Coordinates of C-alpha atoms and ligand atoms in Angstrom, one line a residue:
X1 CA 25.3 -9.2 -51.0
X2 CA 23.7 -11.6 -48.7
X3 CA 20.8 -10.6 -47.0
X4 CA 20.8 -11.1 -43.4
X5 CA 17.3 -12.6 -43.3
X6 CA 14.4 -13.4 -45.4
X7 CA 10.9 -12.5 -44.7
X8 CA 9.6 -15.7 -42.6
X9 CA 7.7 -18.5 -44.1
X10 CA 3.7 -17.6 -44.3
X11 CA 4.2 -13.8 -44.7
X12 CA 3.8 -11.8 -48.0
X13 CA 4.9 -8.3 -49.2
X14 CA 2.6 -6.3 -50.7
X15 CA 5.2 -4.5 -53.3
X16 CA 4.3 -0.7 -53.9
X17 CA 3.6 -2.0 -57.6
X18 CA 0.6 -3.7 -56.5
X19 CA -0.6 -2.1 -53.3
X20 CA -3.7 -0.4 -55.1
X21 CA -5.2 -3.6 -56.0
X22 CA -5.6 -3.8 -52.1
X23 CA -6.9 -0.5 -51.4
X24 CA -9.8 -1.0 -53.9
X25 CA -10.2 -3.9 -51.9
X26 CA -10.3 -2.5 -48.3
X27 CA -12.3 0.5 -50.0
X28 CA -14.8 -1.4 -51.3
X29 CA -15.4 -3.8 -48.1
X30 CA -15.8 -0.9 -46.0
X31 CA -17.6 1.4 -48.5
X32 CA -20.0 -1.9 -48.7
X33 CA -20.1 -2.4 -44.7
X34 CA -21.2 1.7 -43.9
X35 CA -24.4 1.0 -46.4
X36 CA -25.5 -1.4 -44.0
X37 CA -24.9 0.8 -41.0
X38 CA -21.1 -1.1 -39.8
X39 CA -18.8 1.2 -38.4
X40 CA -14.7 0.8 -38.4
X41 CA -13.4 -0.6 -35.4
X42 CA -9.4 -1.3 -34.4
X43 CA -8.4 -3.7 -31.7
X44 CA -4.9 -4.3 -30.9
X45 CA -2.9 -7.3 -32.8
X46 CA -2.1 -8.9 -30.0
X47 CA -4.9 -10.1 -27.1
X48 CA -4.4 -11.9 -23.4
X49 CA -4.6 -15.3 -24.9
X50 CA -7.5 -16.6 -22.5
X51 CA -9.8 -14.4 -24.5
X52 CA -9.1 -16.9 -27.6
X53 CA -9.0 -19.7 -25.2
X54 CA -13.0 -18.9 -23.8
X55 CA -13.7 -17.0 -27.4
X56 CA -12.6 -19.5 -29.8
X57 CA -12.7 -22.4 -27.9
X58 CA -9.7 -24.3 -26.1
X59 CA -10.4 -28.1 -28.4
X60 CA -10.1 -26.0 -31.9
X61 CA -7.2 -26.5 -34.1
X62 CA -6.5 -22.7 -33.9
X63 CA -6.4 -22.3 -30.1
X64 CA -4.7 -25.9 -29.9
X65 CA -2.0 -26.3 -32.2
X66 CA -2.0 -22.8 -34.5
X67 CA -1.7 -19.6 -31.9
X68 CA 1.4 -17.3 -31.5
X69 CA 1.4 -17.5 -27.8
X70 CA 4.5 -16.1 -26.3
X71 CA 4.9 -14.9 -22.5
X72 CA 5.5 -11.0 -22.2
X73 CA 8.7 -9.7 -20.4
X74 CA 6.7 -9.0 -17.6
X75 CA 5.2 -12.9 -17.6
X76 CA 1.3 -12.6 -19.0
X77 CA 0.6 -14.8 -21.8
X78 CA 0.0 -13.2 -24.6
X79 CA -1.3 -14.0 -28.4
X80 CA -1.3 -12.6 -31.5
X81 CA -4.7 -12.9 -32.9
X82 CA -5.7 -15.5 -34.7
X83 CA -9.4 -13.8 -36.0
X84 CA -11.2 -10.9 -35.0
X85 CA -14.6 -12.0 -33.5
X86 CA -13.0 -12.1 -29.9
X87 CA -11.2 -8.9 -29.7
X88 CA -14.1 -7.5 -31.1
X89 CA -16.4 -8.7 -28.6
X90 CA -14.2 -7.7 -25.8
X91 CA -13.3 -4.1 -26.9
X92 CA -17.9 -4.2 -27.0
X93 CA -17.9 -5.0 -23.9
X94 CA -14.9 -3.5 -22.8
X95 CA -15.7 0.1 -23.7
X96 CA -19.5 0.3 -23.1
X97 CA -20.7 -0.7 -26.9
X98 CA -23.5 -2.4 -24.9
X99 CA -25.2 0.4 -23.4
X100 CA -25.5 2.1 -26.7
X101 CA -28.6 1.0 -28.6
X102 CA -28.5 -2.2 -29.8
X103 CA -28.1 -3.8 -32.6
X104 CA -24.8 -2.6 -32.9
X105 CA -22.7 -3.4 -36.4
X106 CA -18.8 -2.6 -36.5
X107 CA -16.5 -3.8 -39.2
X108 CA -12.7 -4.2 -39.5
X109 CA -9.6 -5.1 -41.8
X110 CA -7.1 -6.9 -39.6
X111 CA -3.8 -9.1 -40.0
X112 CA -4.5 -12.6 -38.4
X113 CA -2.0 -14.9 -37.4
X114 CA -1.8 -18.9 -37.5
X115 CA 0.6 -21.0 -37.7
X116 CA -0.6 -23.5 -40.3
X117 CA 1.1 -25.6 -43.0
X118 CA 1.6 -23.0 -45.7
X119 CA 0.4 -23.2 -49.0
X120 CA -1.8 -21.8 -51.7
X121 CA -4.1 -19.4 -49.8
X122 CA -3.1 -20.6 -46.6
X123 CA -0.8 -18.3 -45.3
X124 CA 0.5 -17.6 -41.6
X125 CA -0.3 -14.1 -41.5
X126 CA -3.3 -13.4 -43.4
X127 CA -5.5 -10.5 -43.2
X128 CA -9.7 -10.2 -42.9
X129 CA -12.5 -8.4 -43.9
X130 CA -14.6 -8.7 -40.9
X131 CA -18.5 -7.6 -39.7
X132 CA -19.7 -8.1 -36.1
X133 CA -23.3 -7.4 -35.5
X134 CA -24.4 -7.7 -31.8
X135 CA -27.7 -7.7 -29.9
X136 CA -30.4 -9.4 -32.4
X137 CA -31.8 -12.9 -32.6
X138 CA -33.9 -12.2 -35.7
X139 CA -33.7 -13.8 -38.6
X140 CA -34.1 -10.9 -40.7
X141 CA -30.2 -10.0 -38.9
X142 CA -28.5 -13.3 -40.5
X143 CA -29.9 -12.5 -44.0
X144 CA -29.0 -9.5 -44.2
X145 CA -25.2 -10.1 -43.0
X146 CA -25.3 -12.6 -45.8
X147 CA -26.5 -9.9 -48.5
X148 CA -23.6 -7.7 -47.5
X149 CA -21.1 -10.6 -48.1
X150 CA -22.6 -11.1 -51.5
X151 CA -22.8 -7.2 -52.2
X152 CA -19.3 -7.1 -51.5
X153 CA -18.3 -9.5 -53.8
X154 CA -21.0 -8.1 -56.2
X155 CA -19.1 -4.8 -56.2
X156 CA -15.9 -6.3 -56.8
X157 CA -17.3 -8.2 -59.7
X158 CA -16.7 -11.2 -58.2
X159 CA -17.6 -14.6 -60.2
X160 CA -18.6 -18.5 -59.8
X161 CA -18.7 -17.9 -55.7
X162 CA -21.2 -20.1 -54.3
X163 CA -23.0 -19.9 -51.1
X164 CA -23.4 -22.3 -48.7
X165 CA -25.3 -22.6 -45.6
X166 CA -26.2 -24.9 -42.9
X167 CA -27.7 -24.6 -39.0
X168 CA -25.5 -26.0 -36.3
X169 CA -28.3 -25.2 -33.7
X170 CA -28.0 -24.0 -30.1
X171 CA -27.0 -25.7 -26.8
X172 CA -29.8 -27.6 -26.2
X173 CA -29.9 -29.6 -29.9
X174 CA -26.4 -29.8 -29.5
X175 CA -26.5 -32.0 -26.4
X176 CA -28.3 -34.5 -28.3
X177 CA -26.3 -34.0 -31.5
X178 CA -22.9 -34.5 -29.3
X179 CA -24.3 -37.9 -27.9
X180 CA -24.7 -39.6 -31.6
X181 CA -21.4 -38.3 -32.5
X182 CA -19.7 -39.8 -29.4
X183 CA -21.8 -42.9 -30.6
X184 CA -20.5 -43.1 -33.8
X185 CA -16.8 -42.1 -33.2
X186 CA -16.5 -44.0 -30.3
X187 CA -16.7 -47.4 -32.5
X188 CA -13.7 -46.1 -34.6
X189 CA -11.8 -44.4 -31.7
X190 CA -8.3 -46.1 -32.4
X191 CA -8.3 -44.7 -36.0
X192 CA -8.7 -41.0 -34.8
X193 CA -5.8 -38.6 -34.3
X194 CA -4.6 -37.9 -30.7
X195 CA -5.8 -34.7 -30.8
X196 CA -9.5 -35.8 -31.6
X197 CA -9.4 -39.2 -29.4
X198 CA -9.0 -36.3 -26.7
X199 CA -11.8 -34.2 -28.4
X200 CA -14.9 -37.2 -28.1
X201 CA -15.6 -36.8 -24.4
X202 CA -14.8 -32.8 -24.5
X203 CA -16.2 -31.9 -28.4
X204 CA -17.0 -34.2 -30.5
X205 CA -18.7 -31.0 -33.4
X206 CA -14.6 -30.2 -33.6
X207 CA -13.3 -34.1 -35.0
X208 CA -15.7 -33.0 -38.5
X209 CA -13.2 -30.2 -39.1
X210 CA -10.0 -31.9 -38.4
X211 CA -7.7 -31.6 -41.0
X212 CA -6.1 -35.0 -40.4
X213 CA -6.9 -37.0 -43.8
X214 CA -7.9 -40.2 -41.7
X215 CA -10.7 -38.5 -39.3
X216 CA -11.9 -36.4 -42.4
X217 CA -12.3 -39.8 -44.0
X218 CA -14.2 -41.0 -41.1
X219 CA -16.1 -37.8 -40.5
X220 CA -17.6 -37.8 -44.0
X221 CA -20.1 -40.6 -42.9
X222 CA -21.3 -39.2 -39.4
X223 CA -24.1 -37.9 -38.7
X224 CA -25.0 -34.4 -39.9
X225 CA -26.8 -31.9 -37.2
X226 CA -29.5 -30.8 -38.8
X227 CA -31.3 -33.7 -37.9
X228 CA -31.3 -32.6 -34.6
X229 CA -32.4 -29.0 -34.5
X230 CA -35.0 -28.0 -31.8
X231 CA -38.5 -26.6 -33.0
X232 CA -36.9 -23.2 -32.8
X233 CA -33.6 -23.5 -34.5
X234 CA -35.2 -25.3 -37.4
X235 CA -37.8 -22.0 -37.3
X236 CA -34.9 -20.1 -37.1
X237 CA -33.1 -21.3 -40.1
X238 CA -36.3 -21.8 -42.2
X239 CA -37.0 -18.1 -41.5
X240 CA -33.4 -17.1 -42.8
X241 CA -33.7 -19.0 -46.0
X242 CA -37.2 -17.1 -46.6
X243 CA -35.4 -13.5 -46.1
X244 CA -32.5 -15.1 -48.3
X245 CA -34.8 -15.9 -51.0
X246 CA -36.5 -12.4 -50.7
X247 CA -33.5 -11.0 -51.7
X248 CA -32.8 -13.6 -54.7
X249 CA -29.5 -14.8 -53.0
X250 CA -29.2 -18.5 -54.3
X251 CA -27.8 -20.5 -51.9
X252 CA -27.6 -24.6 -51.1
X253 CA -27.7 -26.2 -48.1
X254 CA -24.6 -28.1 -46.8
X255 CA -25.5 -30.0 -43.6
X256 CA -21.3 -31.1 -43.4
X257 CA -20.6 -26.9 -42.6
X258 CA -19.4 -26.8 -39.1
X259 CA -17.2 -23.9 -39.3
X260 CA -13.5 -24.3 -37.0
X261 CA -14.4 -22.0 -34.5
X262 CA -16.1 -22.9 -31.1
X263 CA -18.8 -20.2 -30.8
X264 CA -21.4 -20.8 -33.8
X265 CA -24.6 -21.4 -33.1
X266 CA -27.3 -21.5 -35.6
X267 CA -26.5 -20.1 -38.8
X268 CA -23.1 -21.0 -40.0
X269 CA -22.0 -19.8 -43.5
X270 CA -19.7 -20.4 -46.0
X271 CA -18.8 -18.4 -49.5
X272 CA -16.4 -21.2 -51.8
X273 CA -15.2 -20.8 -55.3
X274 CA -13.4 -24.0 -56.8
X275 CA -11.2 -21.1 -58.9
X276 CA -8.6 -21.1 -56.1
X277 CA -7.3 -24.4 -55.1
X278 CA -7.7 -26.6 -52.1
X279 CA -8.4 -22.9 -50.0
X280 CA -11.5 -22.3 -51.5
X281 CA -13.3 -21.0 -49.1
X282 CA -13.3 -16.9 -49.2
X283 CA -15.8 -15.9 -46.3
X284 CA -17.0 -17.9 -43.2
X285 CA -19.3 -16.9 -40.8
X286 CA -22.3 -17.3 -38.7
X287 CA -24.1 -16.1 -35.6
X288 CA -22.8 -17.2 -32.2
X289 CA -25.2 -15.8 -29.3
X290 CA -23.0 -17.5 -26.6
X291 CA -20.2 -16.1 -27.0
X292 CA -20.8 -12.3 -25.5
X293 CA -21.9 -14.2 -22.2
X294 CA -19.2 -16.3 -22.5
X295 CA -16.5 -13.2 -22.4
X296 CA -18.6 -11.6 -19.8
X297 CA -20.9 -9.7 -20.8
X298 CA -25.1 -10.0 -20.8
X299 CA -26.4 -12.9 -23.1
X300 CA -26.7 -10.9 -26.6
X301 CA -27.2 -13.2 -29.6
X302 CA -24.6 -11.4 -32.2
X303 CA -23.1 -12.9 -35.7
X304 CA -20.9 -11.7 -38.0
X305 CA -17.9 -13.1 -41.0
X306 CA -15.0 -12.9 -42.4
X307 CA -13.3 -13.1 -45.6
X308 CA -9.8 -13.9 -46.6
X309 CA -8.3 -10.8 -48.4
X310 CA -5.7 -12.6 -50.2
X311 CA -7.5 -15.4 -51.2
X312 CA -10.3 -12.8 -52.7
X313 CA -7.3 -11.4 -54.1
X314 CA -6.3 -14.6 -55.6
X315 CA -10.1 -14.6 -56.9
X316 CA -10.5 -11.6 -58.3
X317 CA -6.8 -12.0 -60.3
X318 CA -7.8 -15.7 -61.2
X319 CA -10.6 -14.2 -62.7
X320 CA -9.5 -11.0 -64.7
X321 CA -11.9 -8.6 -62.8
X322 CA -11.0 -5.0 -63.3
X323 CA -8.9 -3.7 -61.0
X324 CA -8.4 0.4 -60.9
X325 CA -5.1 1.6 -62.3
X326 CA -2.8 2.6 -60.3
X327 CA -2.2 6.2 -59.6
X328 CA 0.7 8.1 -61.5
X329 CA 1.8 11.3 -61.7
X330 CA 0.3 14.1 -62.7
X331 CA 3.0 16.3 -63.4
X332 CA 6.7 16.2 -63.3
X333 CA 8.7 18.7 -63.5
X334 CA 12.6 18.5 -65.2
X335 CA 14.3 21.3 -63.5
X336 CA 17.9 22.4 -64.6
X337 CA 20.0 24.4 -62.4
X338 CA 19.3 25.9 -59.3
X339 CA 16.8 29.2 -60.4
X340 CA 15.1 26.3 -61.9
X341 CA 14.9 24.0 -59.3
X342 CA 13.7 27.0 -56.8
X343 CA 10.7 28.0 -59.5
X344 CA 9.9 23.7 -59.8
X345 CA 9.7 23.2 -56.0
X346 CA 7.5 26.6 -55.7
X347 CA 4.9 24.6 -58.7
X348 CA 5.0 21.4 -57.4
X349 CA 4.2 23.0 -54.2
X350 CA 1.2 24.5 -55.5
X351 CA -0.3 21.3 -57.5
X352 CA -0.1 19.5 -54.6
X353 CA -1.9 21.9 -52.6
X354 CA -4.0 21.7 -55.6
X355 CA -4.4 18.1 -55.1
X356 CA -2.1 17.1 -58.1
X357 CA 0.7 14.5 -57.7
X358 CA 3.6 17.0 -59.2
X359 CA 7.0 15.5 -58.7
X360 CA 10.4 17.0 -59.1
X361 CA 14.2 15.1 -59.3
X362 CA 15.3 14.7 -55.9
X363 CA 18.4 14.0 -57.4
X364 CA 19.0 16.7 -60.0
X365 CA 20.2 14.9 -62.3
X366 CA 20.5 15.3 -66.0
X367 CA 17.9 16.6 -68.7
X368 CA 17.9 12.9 -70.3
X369 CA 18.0 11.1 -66.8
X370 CA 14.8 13.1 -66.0
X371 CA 13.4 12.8 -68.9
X372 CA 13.6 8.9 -68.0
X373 CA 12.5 8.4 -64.5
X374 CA 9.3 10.7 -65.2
X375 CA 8.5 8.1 -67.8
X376 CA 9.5 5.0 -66.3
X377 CA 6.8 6.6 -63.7
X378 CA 4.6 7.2 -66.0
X379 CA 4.3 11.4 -65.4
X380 CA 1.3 12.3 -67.6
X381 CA 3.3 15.5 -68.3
X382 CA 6.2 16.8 -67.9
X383 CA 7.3 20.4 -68.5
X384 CA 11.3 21.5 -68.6
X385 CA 12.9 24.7 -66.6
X386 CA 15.9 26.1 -67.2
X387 CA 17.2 29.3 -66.2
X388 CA 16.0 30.5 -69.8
X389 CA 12.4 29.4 -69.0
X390 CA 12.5 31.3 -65.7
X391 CA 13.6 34.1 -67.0
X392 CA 11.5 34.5 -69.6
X393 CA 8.4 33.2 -67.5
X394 CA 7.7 30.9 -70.6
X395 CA 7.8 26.9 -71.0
X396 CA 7.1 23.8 -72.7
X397 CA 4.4 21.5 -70.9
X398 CA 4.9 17.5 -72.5
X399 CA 1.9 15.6 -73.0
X400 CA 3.5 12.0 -72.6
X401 CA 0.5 9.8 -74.2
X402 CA 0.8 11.6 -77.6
X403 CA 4.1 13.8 -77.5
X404 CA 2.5 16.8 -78.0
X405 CA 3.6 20.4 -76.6
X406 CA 2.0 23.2 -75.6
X407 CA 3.5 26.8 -74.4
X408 CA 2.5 28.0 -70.8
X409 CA 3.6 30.8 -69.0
X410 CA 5.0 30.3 -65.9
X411 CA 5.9 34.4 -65.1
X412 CA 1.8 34.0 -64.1
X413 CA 2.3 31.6 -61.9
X414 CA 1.4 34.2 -59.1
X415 CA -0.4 33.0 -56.0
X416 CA -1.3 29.3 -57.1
X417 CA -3.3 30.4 -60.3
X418 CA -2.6 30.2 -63.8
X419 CA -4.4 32.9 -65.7
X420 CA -7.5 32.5 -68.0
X421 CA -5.6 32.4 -71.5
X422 CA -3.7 29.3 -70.2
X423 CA -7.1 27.6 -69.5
X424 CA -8.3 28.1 -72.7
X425 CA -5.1 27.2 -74.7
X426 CA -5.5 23.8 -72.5
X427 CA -8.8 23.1 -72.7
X428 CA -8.5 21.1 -75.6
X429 CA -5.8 19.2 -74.0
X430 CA -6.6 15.1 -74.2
X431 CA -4.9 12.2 -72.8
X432 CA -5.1 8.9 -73.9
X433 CA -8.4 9.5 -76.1
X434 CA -10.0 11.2 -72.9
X435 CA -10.2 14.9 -72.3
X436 CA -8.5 15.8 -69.5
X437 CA -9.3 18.9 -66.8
X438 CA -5.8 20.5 -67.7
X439 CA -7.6 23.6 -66.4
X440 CA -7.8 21.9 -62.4
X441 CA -4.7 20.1 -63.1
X442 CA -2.7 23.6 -63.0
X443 CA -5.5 25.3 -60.7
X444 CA -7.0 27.7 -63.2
X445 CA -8.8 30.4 -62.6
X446 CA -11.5 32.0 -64.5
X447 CA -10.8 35.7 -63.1
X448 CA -14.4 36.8 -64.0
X449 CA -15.4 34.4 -62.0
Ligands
LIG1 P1 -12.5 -18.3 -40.4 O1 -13.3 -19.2 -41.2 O2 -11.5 -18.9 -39.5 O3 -13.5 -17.4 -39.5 O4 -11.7 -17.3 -41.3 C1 -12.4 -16.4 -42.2 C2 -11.7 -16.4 -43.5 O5 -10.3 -16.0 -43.3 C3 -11.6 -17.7 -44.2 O6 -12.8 -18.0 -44.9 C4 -10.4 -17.5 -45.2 O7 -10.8 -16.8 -46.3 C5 -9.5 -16.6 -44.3 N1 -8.5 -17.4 -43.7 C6 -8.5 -18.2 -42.6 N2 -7.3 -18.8 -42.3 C7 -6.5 -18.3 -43.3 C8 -5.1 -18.6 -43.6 N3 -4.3 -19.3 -42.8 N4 -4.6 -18.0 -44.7 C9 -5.3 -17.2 -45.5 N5 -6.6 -16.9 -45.3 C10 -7.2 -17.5 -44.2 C11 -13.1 -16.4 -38.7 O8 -12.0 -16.0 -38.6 C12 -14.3 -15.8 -37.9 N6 -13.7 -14.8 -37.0 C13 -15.3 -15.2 -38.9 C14 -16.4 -14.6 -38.1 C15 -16.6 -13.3 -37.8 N7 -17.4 -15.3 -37.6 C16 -18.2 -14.4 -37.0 N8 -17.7 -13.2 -37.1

């Protein structure tokens, strides 16, 4: 059979198979983000695209060459977000964030969308782990968004992820900044890409993260901005480094960081491994306290990151971390005939009210083709009714690890609870070496309790 489509080129399946691996992940992002006060926010996928025009920037490779822009059937431009920051930002302003008391933190896990040259950890959608933190200039704010990056990773075990850091300053260092790069690009202006001959007079800052091999080549020797910070962003960084190095986070300093996103100022960040390929880089952030006025709102300096969730993925495989197991059934019940079949939907019923994962055959099928599919699931136990076991209340609960059997009465299974001599003939119950709660499993009841 031909299929009439593939999935398109950029995208990825996450398999049921596999799809725990990324809930530990989301858990543990957010689990990390709520210690430090960040609080779940959704924003639509798709945006008007001016807000990543003015967000992002209009002379960035994502706003020029890598948005999904289509027009709407009723005309407006419209995008499909390429990162979070601006939506974000908006829906703060938007819905009153900023009257609330300030700072405010809010996190998020989003699909993003670019269209870029896939390859390893490049992919065309993509999803984030994001933090936004607006309405605080201190230095204290930028360390400590740093030590939640790390404590996420930390929590996921993460190894060999270094961090890098760097100032770009704010407007007014910039302005001198932007003059020796216009110097020194100007005298090798034929050799640049089209897109970046445009960029000299409008941005020079975005030629140092073109991906074109020849203005990479030539960008390597300009000159690097933090030899042109003001009094107060050099303050400003040297204070960050102090609260960095109160908390022990090791960092180095790259001056080349630059970040591909118009609205940094100040702190820019960058968390690379070199386990990964070409797409090392697993988090990027930075503070940008333009970019609130620029969408509108009152000047509030704000900063936040991202990270890549399937190049951490990539990570965290590369690197054999321990990943949960996946979940697997509890209990499934064979059920032959149709008494039997009434008495396992009334259990399963039950266990899952109990909070159990009790499954039965949707497709009645044979004792031996049950007996199958519960292991290829990989029940923990299974237990066989027939009309014989319903009438005489009786029947054989499987322990799958170890084979072994134990009788339990199902005629007790009266209201939801087994009774107490059940509990104790399970007690001893073990699975895989461990003892197991057979007794919650089935919803015992000590009825002297
Ligand atoms: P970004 O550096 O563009 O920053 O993206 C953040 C992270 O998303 C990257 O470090 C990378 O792990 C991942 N990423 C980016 N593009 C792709 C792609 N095509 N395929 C797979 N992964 C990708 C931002 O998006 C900013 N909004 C971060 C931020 C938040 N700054 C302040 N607040």
């Amino acid at each position: 059979m031909a299929l009439v489509t593939k999935a398109i080129k950029g995208t990825k399946d996450v398999l049921p198979k596999d799809v725990h691996k990324n809930q530990y992940i989301e858990a543990t992002c957010l689990d990390t983000a709520e210690k430090f006060g960040y609080k779940e926010i959704r924003t639509p996928v798709f945006e008007h695209t001016e807000l990543f025009q003015r967000g992002v920037g209009d002379t960035t490779d994502v706003v020029q060459k890598e948005m999904y822009t289509f027009d709407d059937k009723g005309g407006r431009s419209i995008t499909l977000r390429p990162e979070g920051t601006a939506g974000a930002v908006r829906s703060y302003l938007e819905n009153g964030l900023c009257n609330e008391a300030l700072p405010q933190k809010v996190c998020y896990l989003t699909s993003c969308y670019r269209y870029e040259k896939p390859q390893a950890g490049r992919l065309r959608e993509f999803h984030q782990f994001g933090v936004e933190c607006f309405g605080t200039q201190s230095p204290l704010a930028d360390a400590e968004l740093i030590a939640l990056a790390k404590a996420v990773f930390d929590n996921l075990e993460v190894k060999d992820l270094s961090l890098e850091i760097n100032s770009i300053g704010c407007p007014t260092c910039r302005a001198e900044y932007h003059k020796a790069l216009k110097e020194y690009f100007s005298s090798r202006q034929d050799e640049l890409c089209e897109t970046c001959r445009g960029r000299l007079e409008r941005n020079p800052m975005r030629i140092l993260d073109c991906k074109s091999p020849v203005c990479s080549a030539i960008a390597a020797d300009a000159p690097v901005v933090t030899d042109y910070l003001c009094d107060e962003c050099k303050e400003h960084f040297d204070a960050v480094q102090k609260y960095l190095k109160a908390q022990n986070i090791e960092y180095t300093i790259n001056p080349k960081i630059v970040r591909g996103l118009d609205y940094y100022t100040k702190t820019v960040f960058e968390f690379v491994s070199t386990g990964i390929g070409a797409q090392g880089t697993v988090c990027g952030g930075g503070r940008y306290d333009g970019l609130v006025d620029e969408l509108g709102g009152q000047k509030t300096p704000s900063l936040g990151f991202a990270m890549g969730l399937e190049r951490l993925m990539m990570l965290l495989e590369a690197q054999n971390a321990p990943f949960p197991q996946a979940a697997v059934p509890d209990l499934f019940i064979i059920a032959l005939g149709e008494k039997a079949t009434l008495k396992a939907v009334e259990i399963a019923g039950d266990m899952r009210a109990e909070g159990f994962e009790a499954l039965i055959d949707l497709n009645q099928r044979s004792l031996r083709a049950q007996m199958k599919y519960a292991d290829k699931l990989g029940a923990k136990f299974t237990v066989v009714i027939g009309d014989n076991e319903v009438e005489q209340g009786v029947a054989r609960l499987k322990n799958m690890a170890n084979g072994e059997e134990t009788e339990i009465a199902l005629t007790t299974f009266v209201s939801g609870f087994y009774n107490i001599s059940l509990s104790e003939q399970l007690a001893d119950l073990e699975i895989n070496g461990e003892e197991f709660d057979f007794g919650s499993l089935f919803g015992i009841k000590n009825e002297e309790e």
